[in-house]
Amino acid sequence: MPTTVAIVVAAGRGERARGPGDIPKQYLSLAGASVLEHALRPLVQASQIHSIRVVIHPEDRDLYEACVGPFTAHLGPPIAGGETRQASVCAGLEAVAEQHPDRVLIHDAARPFLAVELIERLLGTLDRTPGAIAAQPVTDTLKRANPEGTIIETLDRANIWRAQTPQAFHFPGILAAHRRAKAEGHDGFTDDAALAEWAGLEVSLVPSRSTNMKLTTPEDLTIAERLLAPLSPFTETRTGSGFDVHAFAPGDHVWLCGVKVAHTHRLEGHSDADVGLHALTDAILGAIGDGDIGEHFPPSDPTWRGAASRVFLEDAARRVATLGGRITNVDVTLLCEAPKIGPHRAAMRESIAGMLGLETPRVGVKATTTEGLGFVGRGEGIAAMAVATVVLPL
Ligand code: CTP
Ligand code: MG
């Protein structure tokens, strides 16, 4: 598989969206997460992307640290941007050049509604062309006006597209084009496709949705809030539940919610037998009506022998993202007499939050004994229950 890096440009000042005293738009909070986090989530979830770097304004370091939250572990160090978007992208490309990636996906931090499915189509198109960008055919009738706002002419909108991001390229080609543009003093290309076009690189258009909007004006911020509001007429909320049991076997540790816990036994299972993550994976799959863990990862398939269960959970999260949805909260209950969960609860919540790209307050982990009753009470194994809430676009 070719190596792909994602570069997210977030070094702009957001002047057009900014009210007095506002911070730059990419750091504003939208439905409980920063615009930047929304932009990063699908990139974290897309399995074809190997590393992600964010280009920021040097003055924004503290805002950045405070805003990337659960994604910190997925990101390389931030890169200092430049005066223009073009300069910021160029700085990002130079910073990753020594890794010699095959492909790059360049995305605006100001576009918080990116769908994983679009990333997949863009990268798929790169098999055939050196460049592929998200874009939308223009549907409005286009007018050219004089400075006073009176129509001079009506333009033919046939074959006219609105360019969005992500914009995906074969890395060596776009790096060379950016270097040449910089060397020749061109600094005003507002997107990378324009720069590629200038450099003679062929770029394909990949149809995208208008929801993949760029937040530019205060009105855009209001629209984005409405799109994400839990009771928005454009979304519905769904809940799923999951349950799982694993028996104890001789061993010295168990995996629970992604955390290795020393114990007098291990849990028996085909994968790492992380009963908490299995119940949670099923809860998420249940919320989107997409089968269960056994269907997607059959125990009969040797690929999953000893697998870390985060693979299953991340796959379920990706399925939600592919639908354009997002997980809003999850809650896991572990049923066991031992080991004690309390000392590990914070680590378990952090671990799940990291895998799902959620803020920790949206993740619950609880435990209970069964008062000595039943198989759990007899210490024969551990059971787990989970629920997940998912918001999906209608
Ligand atoms: N950008 C950047 N470096 C710049 C200018 C822009 O990284 N010098 C980024 C922005 O952070 C944004 C994207 O490029 O994610 C698209 O730019 P735009 O929407 O114009 O954002 P701003 O430049 O921040 O906004 P404005 O032009 O209103 O100031
Ligand atoms: Mg700008």
Short mmCIF file of C-alpha atoms and ligand atoms in Angstrom, two decimals:
data_model
loop_
_atom_site.label_atom_id
_atom_site.label_comp_id
_atom_site.label_asym_id
_atom_site.label_seq_id
_atom_site.Cartn_x
_atom_site.Cartn_y
_atom_site.Cartn_z
CA MET A 1 0.00 0.00 0.00
CA PRO A 2 1.41 3.47 -0.83
CA THR A 3 2.30 5.65 2.15
CA THR A 4 0.03 8.65 2.53
CA VAL A 5 0.45 11.68 4.74
CA ALA A 6 -2.26 14.20 5.51
CA ILE A 7 -1.39 17.87 5.92
CA VAL A 8 -4.03 20.02 7.59
CA VAL A 9 -3.51 23.75 7.11
CA ALA A 10 -4.62 25.72 10.14
CA ALA A 11 -2.30 28.73 10.08
CA GLY A 12 -4.82 31.28 8.83
CA ARG A 13 -6.22 34.09 10.97
CA GLY A 14 -9.87 33.56 10.03
CA GLU A 15 -10.41 37.31 9.59
CA ARG A 16 -13.69 37.01 7.67
CA ALA A 17 -15.34 34.79 10.30
CA ARG A 18 -14.00 36.66 13.28
CA GLY A 19 -15.95 38.79 15.68
CA PRO A 20 -14.11 41.17 18.01
CA GLY A 21 -12.01 39.22 20.50
CA ASP A 22 -12.63 35.89 18.74
CA ILE A 23 -9.94 33.30 18.32
CA PRO A 24 -9.23 31.99 14.78
CA LYS A 25 -12.19 29.93 13.51
CA GLN A 26 -10.34 26.59 13.42
CA TYR A 27 -10.08 26.69 17.22
CA LEU A 28 -13.70 27.64 17.91
CA SER A 29 -15.88 25.05 19.56
CA LEU A 30 -18.58 23.41 17.46
CA ALA A 31 -20.91 20.96 19.19
CA GLY A 32 -18.44 20.20 21.94
CA ALA A 33 -15.26 19.86 19.88
CA SER A 34 -13.03 22.36 18.09
CA VAL A 35 -13.44 22.89 14.35
CA LEU A 36 -9.91 21.51 14.00
CA GLU A 37 -10.86 18.31 15.87
CA HIS A 38 -13.84 17.81 13.57
CA ALA A 39 -11.52 18.25 10.58
CA LEU A 40 -9.00 15.77 12.01
CA ARG A 41 -11.39 13.00 13.08
CA PRO A 42 -12.06 11.51 9.62
CA LEU A 43 -8.36 11.69 8.79
CA VAL A 44 -7.56 9.74 11.96
CA GLN A 45 -10.24 7.22 11.04
CA ALA A 46 -9.24 6.75 7.40
CA SER A 47 -7.16 3.58 7.33
CA GLN A 48 -5.13 4.61 4.26
CA ILE A 49 -3.60 7.63 6.02
CA HIS A 50 -0.37 6.84 7.79
CA SER A 51 0.51 10.14 9.42
CA ILE A 52 -1.10 13.51 9.98
CA ARG A 53 0.60 16.88 10.48
CA VAL A 54 -1.07 20.18 11.25
CA VAL A 55 0.35 23.50 10.02
CA ILE A 56 -0.32 26.25 12.55
CA HIS A 57 0.46 29.92 13.15
CA PRO A 58 3.36 30.10 15.63
CA GLU A 59 1.26 32.33 17.92
CA ASP A 60 -1.46 29.66 18.14
CA ARG A 61 0.63 26.96 19.81
CA ASP A 62 -1.37 27.06 23.08
CA LEU A 63 -4.72 27.11 21.27
CA TYR A 64 -3.54 24.17 19.19
CA GLU A 65 -2.42 22.12 22.21
CA ALA A 66 -5.75 22.79 23.90
CA CYS A 67 -7.78 21.90 20.82
CA VAL A 68 -6.34 18.67 19.45
CA GLY A 69 -7.24 16.82 22.64
CA PRO A 70 -7.88 13.17 21.92
CA PHE A 71 -5.95 13.22 18.65
CA THR A 72 -2.57 14.22 20.10
CA ALA A 73 -1.27 10.66 19.86
CA HIS A 74 -2.09 10.53 16.14
CA LEU A 75 -0.27 13.73 15.20
CA GLY A 76 3.34 14.57 14.54
CA PRO A 77 4.59 17.90 15.90
CA PRO A 78 2.83 20.98 14.48
CA ILE A 79 4.55 22.79 11.62
CA ALA A 80 4.91 26.59 11.48
CA GLY A 81 2.86 28.03 8.61
CA GLY A 82 3.44 31.05 6.40
CA GLU A 83 1.82 34.32 5.34
CA THR A 84 -0.42 32.74 2.71
CA ARG A 85 -2.22 29.42 2.43
CA GLN A 86 0.20 28.47 -0.32
CA ALA A 87 3.18 29.18 1.95
CA SER A 88 1.57 27.15 4.75
CA VAL A 89 1.02 24.14 2.49
CA CYS A 90 4.57 24.46 1.19
CA ALA A 91 5.93 24.45 4.76
CA GLY A 92 3.89 21.33 5.46
CA LEU A 93 5.17 19.54 2.36
CA GLU A 94 8.79 20.46 3.16
CA ALA A 95 8.39 19.21 6.74
CA VAL A 96 7.34 15.74 5.62
CA ALA A 97 9.55 15.55 2.51
CA GLU A 98 12.29 13.57 4.21
CA GLN A 99 9.81 10.77 4.97
CA HIS A 100 9.40 10.36 1.17
CA PRO A 101 5.66 9.64 1.29
CA ASP A 102 4.06 8.42 -1.95
CA ARG A 103 0.93 10.55 -1.57
CA VAL A 104 -0.32 13.58 0.28
CA LEU A 105 -3.81 14.68 1.16
CA ILE A 106 -4.02 18.43 1.85
CA HIS A 107 -7.02 19.59 3.85
CA ASP A 108 -8.26 22.91 5.28
CA ALA A 109 -8.74 22.92 9.05
CA ALA A 110 -11.73 25.17 8.30
CA ARG A 111 -13.66 22.25 6.73
CA PRO A 112 -15.09 20.26 9.64
CA PHE A 113 -17.51 18.01 7.71
CA LEU A 114 -15.15 15.79 5.79
CA ALA A 115 -16.42 12.23 5.22
CA VAL A 116 -14.07 9.23 5.35
CA GLU A 117 -15.77 7.94 2.23
CA LEU A 118 -14.58 11.03 0.29
CA ILE A 119 -11.00 10.42 1.43
CA GLU A 120 -11.26 6.88 0.08
CA ARG A 121 -12.55 8.05 -3.30
CA LEU A 122 -9.83 10.72 -3.59
CA LEU A 123 -7.05 8.27 -2.84
CA GLY A 124 -8.61 5.71 -5.17
CA THR A 125 -8.55 8.30 -7.98
CA LEU A 126 -4.82 8.85 -7.40
CA ASP A 127 -4.28 5.36 -8.82
CA ARG A 128 -5.11 6.90 -12.20
CA THR A 129 -4.05 10.55 -11.99
CA PRO A 130 -1.33 12.61 -10.25
CA GLY A 131 -3.92 14.85 -8.59
CA ALA A 132 -7.54 14.53 -7.40
CA ILE A 133 -9.60 17.13 -5.55
CA ALA A 134 -12.97 17.21 -3.85
CA ALA A 135 -15.29 19.45 -5.82
CA GLN A 136 -18.92 20.16 -6.51
CA PRO A 137 -20.62 21.08 -9.79
CA VAL A 138 -22.08 24.59 -9.63
CA THR A 139 -25.87 24.48 -9.58
CA ASP A 140 -26.70 28.19 -9.27
CA THR A 141 -26.87 30.40 -12.34
CA LEU A 142 -23.76 32.55 -12.49
CA LYS A 143 -23.80 36.30 -13.06
CA ARG A 144 -20.99 38.72 -13.70
CA ALA A 145 -21.72 42.16 -12.26
CA ASN A 146 -20.17 45.61 -12.36
CA PRO A 147 -18.82 47.09 -9.09
CA GLU A 148 -22.23 48.66 -8.43
CA GLY A 149 -23.89 45.24 -8.38
CA THR A 150 -25.72 45.45 -11.69
CA ILE A 151 -25.64 42.37 -13.91
CA ILE A 152 -23.46 42.61 -16.97
CA GLU A 153 -23.82 39.07 -18.22
CA THR A 154 -24.93 35.54 -17.37
CA LEU A 155 -22.15 33.00 -17.47
CA ASP A 156 -22.44 29.47 -18.78
CA ARG A 157 -22.19 27.22 -15.75
CA ALA A 158 -21.69 24.00 -17.74
CA ASN A 159 -18.55 22.21 -16.50
CA ILE A 160 -17.98 24.78 -13.73
CA TRP A 161 -17.02 23.25 -10.38
CA ARG A 162 -16.40 24.61 -6.90
CA ALA A 163 -13.08 23.38 -5.55
CA GLN A 164 -13.00 22.04 -1.99
CA THR A 165 -10.43 20.20 0.06
CA PRO A 166 -9.11 17.54 0.57
CA GLN A 167 -6.84 17.80 -2.43
CA ALA A 168 -4.77 14.69 -2.98
CA PHE A 169 -1.57 14.40 -5.00
CA HIS A 170 1.33 12.15 -5.75
CA PHE A 171 3.79 13.64 -3.31
CA PRO A 172 6.91 14.21 -5.48
CA GLY A 173 4.87 16.02 -8.15
CA ILE A 174 3.12 18.49 -5.87
CA LEU A 175 6.29 19.12 -3.84
CA ALA A 176 8.20 19.96 -7.02
CA ALA A 177 5.36 22.22 -8.20
CA HIS A 178 5.28 24.09 -4.86
CA ARG A 179 9.07 24.51 -4.86
CA ARG A 180 8.99 25.89 -8.39
CA ALA A 181 6.12 28.28 -7.65
CA LYS A 182 7.98 29.60 -4.60
CA ALA A 183 11.27 29.94 -6.50
CA GLU A 184 9.51 31.87 -9.24
CA GLY A 185 7.85 34.24 -6.80
CA HIS A 186 4.25 33.03 -7.16
CA ASP A 187 2.60 33.13 -3.74
CA GLY A 188 -1.09 33.70 -4.40
CA PHE A 189 -2.51 30.31 -5.40
CA THR A 190 -5.58 29.85 -3.20
CA ASP A 191 -5.64 26.09 -3.63
CA ASP A 192 -3.15 23.41 -4.57
CA ALA A 193 -5.10 22.41 -7.66
CA ALA A 194 -4.51 25.90 -9.10
CA LEU A 195 -0.81 25.55 -8.39
CA ALA A 196 -0.78 22.05 -9.91
CA GLU A 197 -2.59 23.37 -12.98
CA TRP A 198 0.03 26.12 -13.33
CA ALA A 199 2.74 23.47 -13.08
CA GLY A 200 1.09 21.30 -15.74
CA LEU A 201 -0.02 18.46 -13.43
CA GLU A 202 -3.28 16.77 -14.41
CA VAL A 203 -5.89 17.03 -11.67
CA SER A 204 -9.20 15.13 -11.57
CA LEU A 205 -12.41 16.33 -9.92
CA VAL A 206 -14.00 13.97 -7.40
CA PRO A 207 -17.66 14.84 -6.71
CA SER A 208 -18.24 15.92 -3.13
CA ARG A 209 -21.19 17.20 -1.14
CA SER A 210 -22.04 20.77 -0.25
CA THR A 211 -21.93 19.76 3.43
CA ASN A 212 -18.13 19.61 3.06
CA MET A 213 -18.31 23.39 3.43
CA LYS A 214 -15.50 25.74 4.38
CA LEU A 215 -16.28 27.95 7.35
CA THR A 216 -15.50 31.41 6.03
CA THR A 217 -18.09 33.86 7.41
CA PRO A 218 -19.97 34.16 10.72
CA GLU A 219 -23.03 32.86 8.85
CA ASP A 220 -21.12 29.69 7.96
CA LEU A 221 -20.38 29.17 11.66
CA THR A 222 -24.09 29.41 12.41
CA ILE A 223 -24.97 26.92 9.68
CA ALA A 224 -22.30 24.53 10.98
CA GLU A 225 -23.70 24.77 14.52
CA ARG A 226 -27.14 23.93 13.19
CA LEU A 227 -25.87 20.97 11.18
CA LEU A 228 -24.23 19.54 14.29
CA ALA A 229 -26.88 20.37 16.87
CA PRO A 230 -28.17 17.19 18.54
CA LEU A 231 -31.76 18.08 17.77
CA SER A 232 -30.99 19.34 14.31
CA PRO A 233 -33.70 18.48 11.78
CA PHE A 234 -30.87 17.14 9.61
CA THR A 235 -29.72 14.44 12.01
CA GLU A 236 -31.08 11.53 13.98
CA THR A 237 -29.75 9.96 17.15
CA ARG A 238 -29.37 6.21 17.47
CA THR A 239 -28.36 3.93 20.31
CA GLY A 240 -26.80 0.47 20.26
CA SER A 241 -26.02 -2.06 22.95
CA GLY A 242 -23.38 -4.76 23.15
CA PHE A 243 -22.63 -7.68 25.46
CA ASP A 244 -19.71 -10.08 25.65
CA VAL A 245 -18.24 -12.75 27.92
CA HIS A 246 -14.79 -14.33 28.04
CA ALA A 247 -13.70 -17.18 30.30
CA PHE A 248 -10.56 -17.13 32.41
CA ALA A 249 -7.60 -19.36 31.48
CA PRO A 250 -4.15 -19.73 33.03
CA GLY A 251 -2.12 -16.54 32.60
CA ASP A 252 -0.90 -13.40 34.33
CA HIS A 253 -2.78 -10.47 32.78
CA VAL A 254 -6.02 -9.47 31.11
CA TRP A 255 -6.73 -6.79 28.50
CA LEU A 256 -9.69 -4.62 29.49
CA CYS A 257 -10.76 -1.54 27.52
CA GLY A 258 -7.36 -1.38 25.85
CA VAL A 259 -5.44 -1.48 29.15
CA LYS A 260 -3.19 -4.35 30.23
CA VAL A 261 -4.11 -5.29 33.81
CA ALA A 262 -2.04 -7.74 35.88
CA HIS A 263 -4.20 -10.64 37.10
CA THR A 264 -4.02 -14.23 38.25
CA HIS A 265 -5.53 -15.36 34.93
CA ARG A 266 -5.84 -14.26 31.33
CA LEU A 267 -9.02 -14.18 29.29
CA GLU A 268 -9.47 -16.89 26.73
CA GLY A 269 -10.29 -15.83 23.20
CA HIS A 270 -9.17 -15.71 19.64
CA SER A 271 -7.98 -12.09 19.75
CA ASP A 272 -6.61 -10.44 22.91
CA ALA A 273 -10.06 -11.23 24.42
CA ASP A 274 -10.65 -7.62 25.51
CA VAL A 275 -14.22 -8.21 26.61
CA GLY A 276 -14.88 -4.48 27.20
CA LEU A 277 -13.80 -3.42 23.72
CA HIS A 278 -15.77 -6.31 22.17
CA ALA A 279 -18.99 -5.27 23.89
CA LEU A 280 -18.35 -1.66 22.88
CA THR A 281 -17.62 -2.58 19.26
CA ASP A 282 -20.94 -4.41 19.10
CA ALA A 283 -22.74 -1.45 20.67
CA ILE A 284 -21.43 0.88 17.95
CA LEU A 285 -22.24 -1.61 15.19
CA GLY A 286 -25.68 -2.03 16.73
CA ALA A 287 -26.32 1.72 16.64
CA ILE A 288 -25.75 1.81 12.87
CA GLY A 289 -27.38 -1.58 12.21
CA ASP A 290 -24.21 -2.97 10.68
CA GLY A 291 -23.93 -6.57 11.90
CA ASP A 292 -21.65 -7.54 14.73
CA ILE A 293 -18.00 -8.09 15.51
CA GLY A 294 -18.14 -11.79 14.62
CA GLU A 295 -19.51 -11.00 11.18
CA HIS A 296 -16.79 -8.47 10.33
CA PHE A 297 -13.93 -10.31 12.06
CA PRO A 298 -14.80 -14.04 11.98
CA PRO A 299 -13.05 -16.02 14.76
CA SER A 300 -12.39 -18.66 12.07
CA ASP A 301 -10.10 -16.19 10.24
CA PRO A 302 -6.49 -16.69 11.43
CA THR A 303 -5.75 -12.99 10.67
CA TRP A 304 -7.34 -12.02 13.98
CA ARG A 305 -5.51 -14.56 16.17
CA GLY A 306 -4.04 -12.56 19.06
CA ALA A 307 -5.17 -9.29 17.42
CA ALA A 308 -5.41 -6.14 19.54
CA SER A 309 -9.12 -5.48 19.89
CA ARG A 310 -8.63 -1.80 19.13
CA VAL A 311 -8.61 -2.89 15.48
CA PHE A 312 -12.25 -3.99 15.86
CA LEU A 313 -13.30 -0.85 17.69
CA GLU A 314 -11.56 1.47 15.23
CA ASP A 315 -13.21 -0.37 12.36
CA ALA A 316 -16.64 0.20 13.92
CA ALA A 317 -15.83 3.91 14.39
CA ARG A 318 -14.77 4.09 10.77
CA ARG A 319 -18.10 2.60 9.69
CA VAL A 320 -19.89 5.39 11.57
CA ALA A 321 -17.65 8.00 9.96
CA THR A 322 -18.22 6.50 6.52
CA LEU A 323 -21.93 7.20 7.00
CA GLY A 324 -21.06 10.79 7.85
CA GLY A 325 -22.07 10.15 11.47
CA ARG A 326 -20.33 10.65 14.75
CA ILE A 327 -20.29 8.87 18.06
CA THR A 328 -21.42 11.21 20.81
CA ASN A 329 -20.93 9.02 23.88
CA VAL A 330 -20.18 5.46 24.92
CA ASP A 331 -20.54 3.65 28.23
CA VAL A 332 -19.05 0.31 29.24
CA THR A 333 -19.87 -1.76 32.33
CA LEU A 334 -17.48 -4.56 33.30
CA LEU A 335 -18.86 -7.38 35.45
CA CYS A 336 -16.18 -9.18 37.44
CA GLU A 337 -15.13 -10.09 40.98
CA ALA A 338 -11.46 -9.42 40.13
CA PRO A 339 -9.29 -7.73 39.05
CA LYS A 340 -10.22 -4.41 40.63
CA ILE A 341 -11.18 -1.94 37.91
CA GLY A 342 -11.15 1.30 39.95
CA PRO A 343 -7.39 1.89 39.75
CA HIS A 344 -7.47 1.47 35.95
CA ARG A 345 -10.68 3.25 35.17
CA ALA A 346 -9.07 6.58 34.19
CA ALA A 347 -6.60 4.82 31.87
CA MET A 348 -9.43 2.81 30.31
CA ARG A 349 -11.48 5.91 29.61
CA GLU A 350 -8.44 7.63 28.07
CA SER A 351 -7.70 4.58 26.00
CA ILE A 352 -11.21 4.32 24.54
CA ALA A 353 -11.37 8.09 24.01
CA GLY A 354 -8.13 7.88 22.00
CA MET A 355 -9.38 5.02 19.84
CA LEU A 356 -12.68 6.73 19.06
CA GLY A 357 -11.41 10.29 18.87
CA LEU A 358 -13.77 11.39 21.64
CA GLU A 359 -13.21 13.72 24.55
CA THR A 360 -12.82 11.69 27.75
CA PRO A 361 -16.03 13.04 29.36
CA ARG A 362 -17.94 11.29 26.57
CA VAL A 363 -16.58 7.90 27.64
CA GLY A 364 -17.92 6.01 30.69
CA VAL A 365 -16.27 2.94 32.19
CA LYS A 366 -17.89 1.33 35.23
CA ALA A 367 -17.55 -1.97 37.01
CA THR A 368 -19.59 -4.12 39.31
CA THR A 369 -19.34 -7.52 40.94
CA THR A 370 -22.32 -9.86 40.84
CA GLU A 371 -22.30 -10.41 44.61
CA GLY A 372 -20.75 -13.82 44.20
CA LEU A 373 -23.61 -15.06 42.04
CA GLY A 374 -23.38 -16.86 38.71
CA PHE A 375 -20.31 -17.50 36.56
CA VAL A 376 -18.94 -14.03 37.21
CA GLY A 377 -19.44 -14.52 40.94
CA ARG A 378 -17.61 -17.84 40.81
CA GLY A 379 -14.67 -16.11 39.11
CA GLU A 380 -14.97 -18.10 35.91
CA GLY A 381 -14.71 -15.14 33.60
CA ILE A 382 -15.58 -11.51 32.89
CA ALA A 383 -18.67 -10.10 31.20
CA ALA A 384 -19.10 -6.63 29.72
CA MET A 385 -22.05 -4.56 28.59
CA ALA A 386 -21.87 -1.37 26.56
CA VAL A 387 -24.04 1.26 24.96
CA ALA A 388 -23.12 3.75 22.27
CA THR A 389 -24.96 6.79 20.97
CA VAL A 390 -24.43 7.86 17.39
CA VAL A 391 -25.69 10.91 15.52
CA LEU A 392 -26.27 10.28 11.82
CA PRO A 393 -27.19 12.67 9.02
CA LEU A 394 -30.69 12.09 7.69
N1 CTP B 1 -4.41 28.96 5.97
C1 CTP B 1 -3.11 28.69 6.40
N2 CTP B 1 -2.16 29.67 6.32
C2 CTP B 1 -2.46 30.88 5.86
C3 CTP B 1 -3.76 31.18 5.41
C4 CTP B 1 -4.73 30.18 5.48
O1 CTP B 1 -2.83 27.58 6.85
N3 CTP B 1 -1.52 31.81 5.83
C5 CTP B 1 -5.44 27.92 6.13
C6 CTP B 1 -6.59 28.34 7.02
O2 CTP B 1 -6.26 28.10 8.40
C7 CTP B 1 -7.75 27.52 6.52
C8 CTP B 1 -7.41 27.29 5.05
O3 CTP B 1 -6.05 27.67 4.87
O4 CTP B 1 -7.85 26.26 7.19
C9 CTP B 1 -8.33 28.03 4.11
O5 CTP B 1 -8.13 29.42 4.25
P1 CTP B 1 -9.26 30.51 4.63
O6 CTP B 1 -10.59 29.90 4.64
O7 CTP B 1 -8.98 31.71 3.82
O8 CTP B 1 -8.91 30.79 6.18
P2 CTP B 1 -8.25 32.07 6.82
O9 CTP B 1 -7.16 32.57 5.97
O10 CTP B 1 -7.92 31.70 8.21
O11 CTP B 1 -9.49 33.08 6.83
P3 CTP B 1 -9.53 34.60 6.30
O12 CTP B 1 -9.05 34.54 4.86
O13 CTP B 1 -10.95 34.99 6.45
O14 CTP B 1 -8.61 35.37 7.20
MG MG B 2 -7.54 33.30 3.94
#
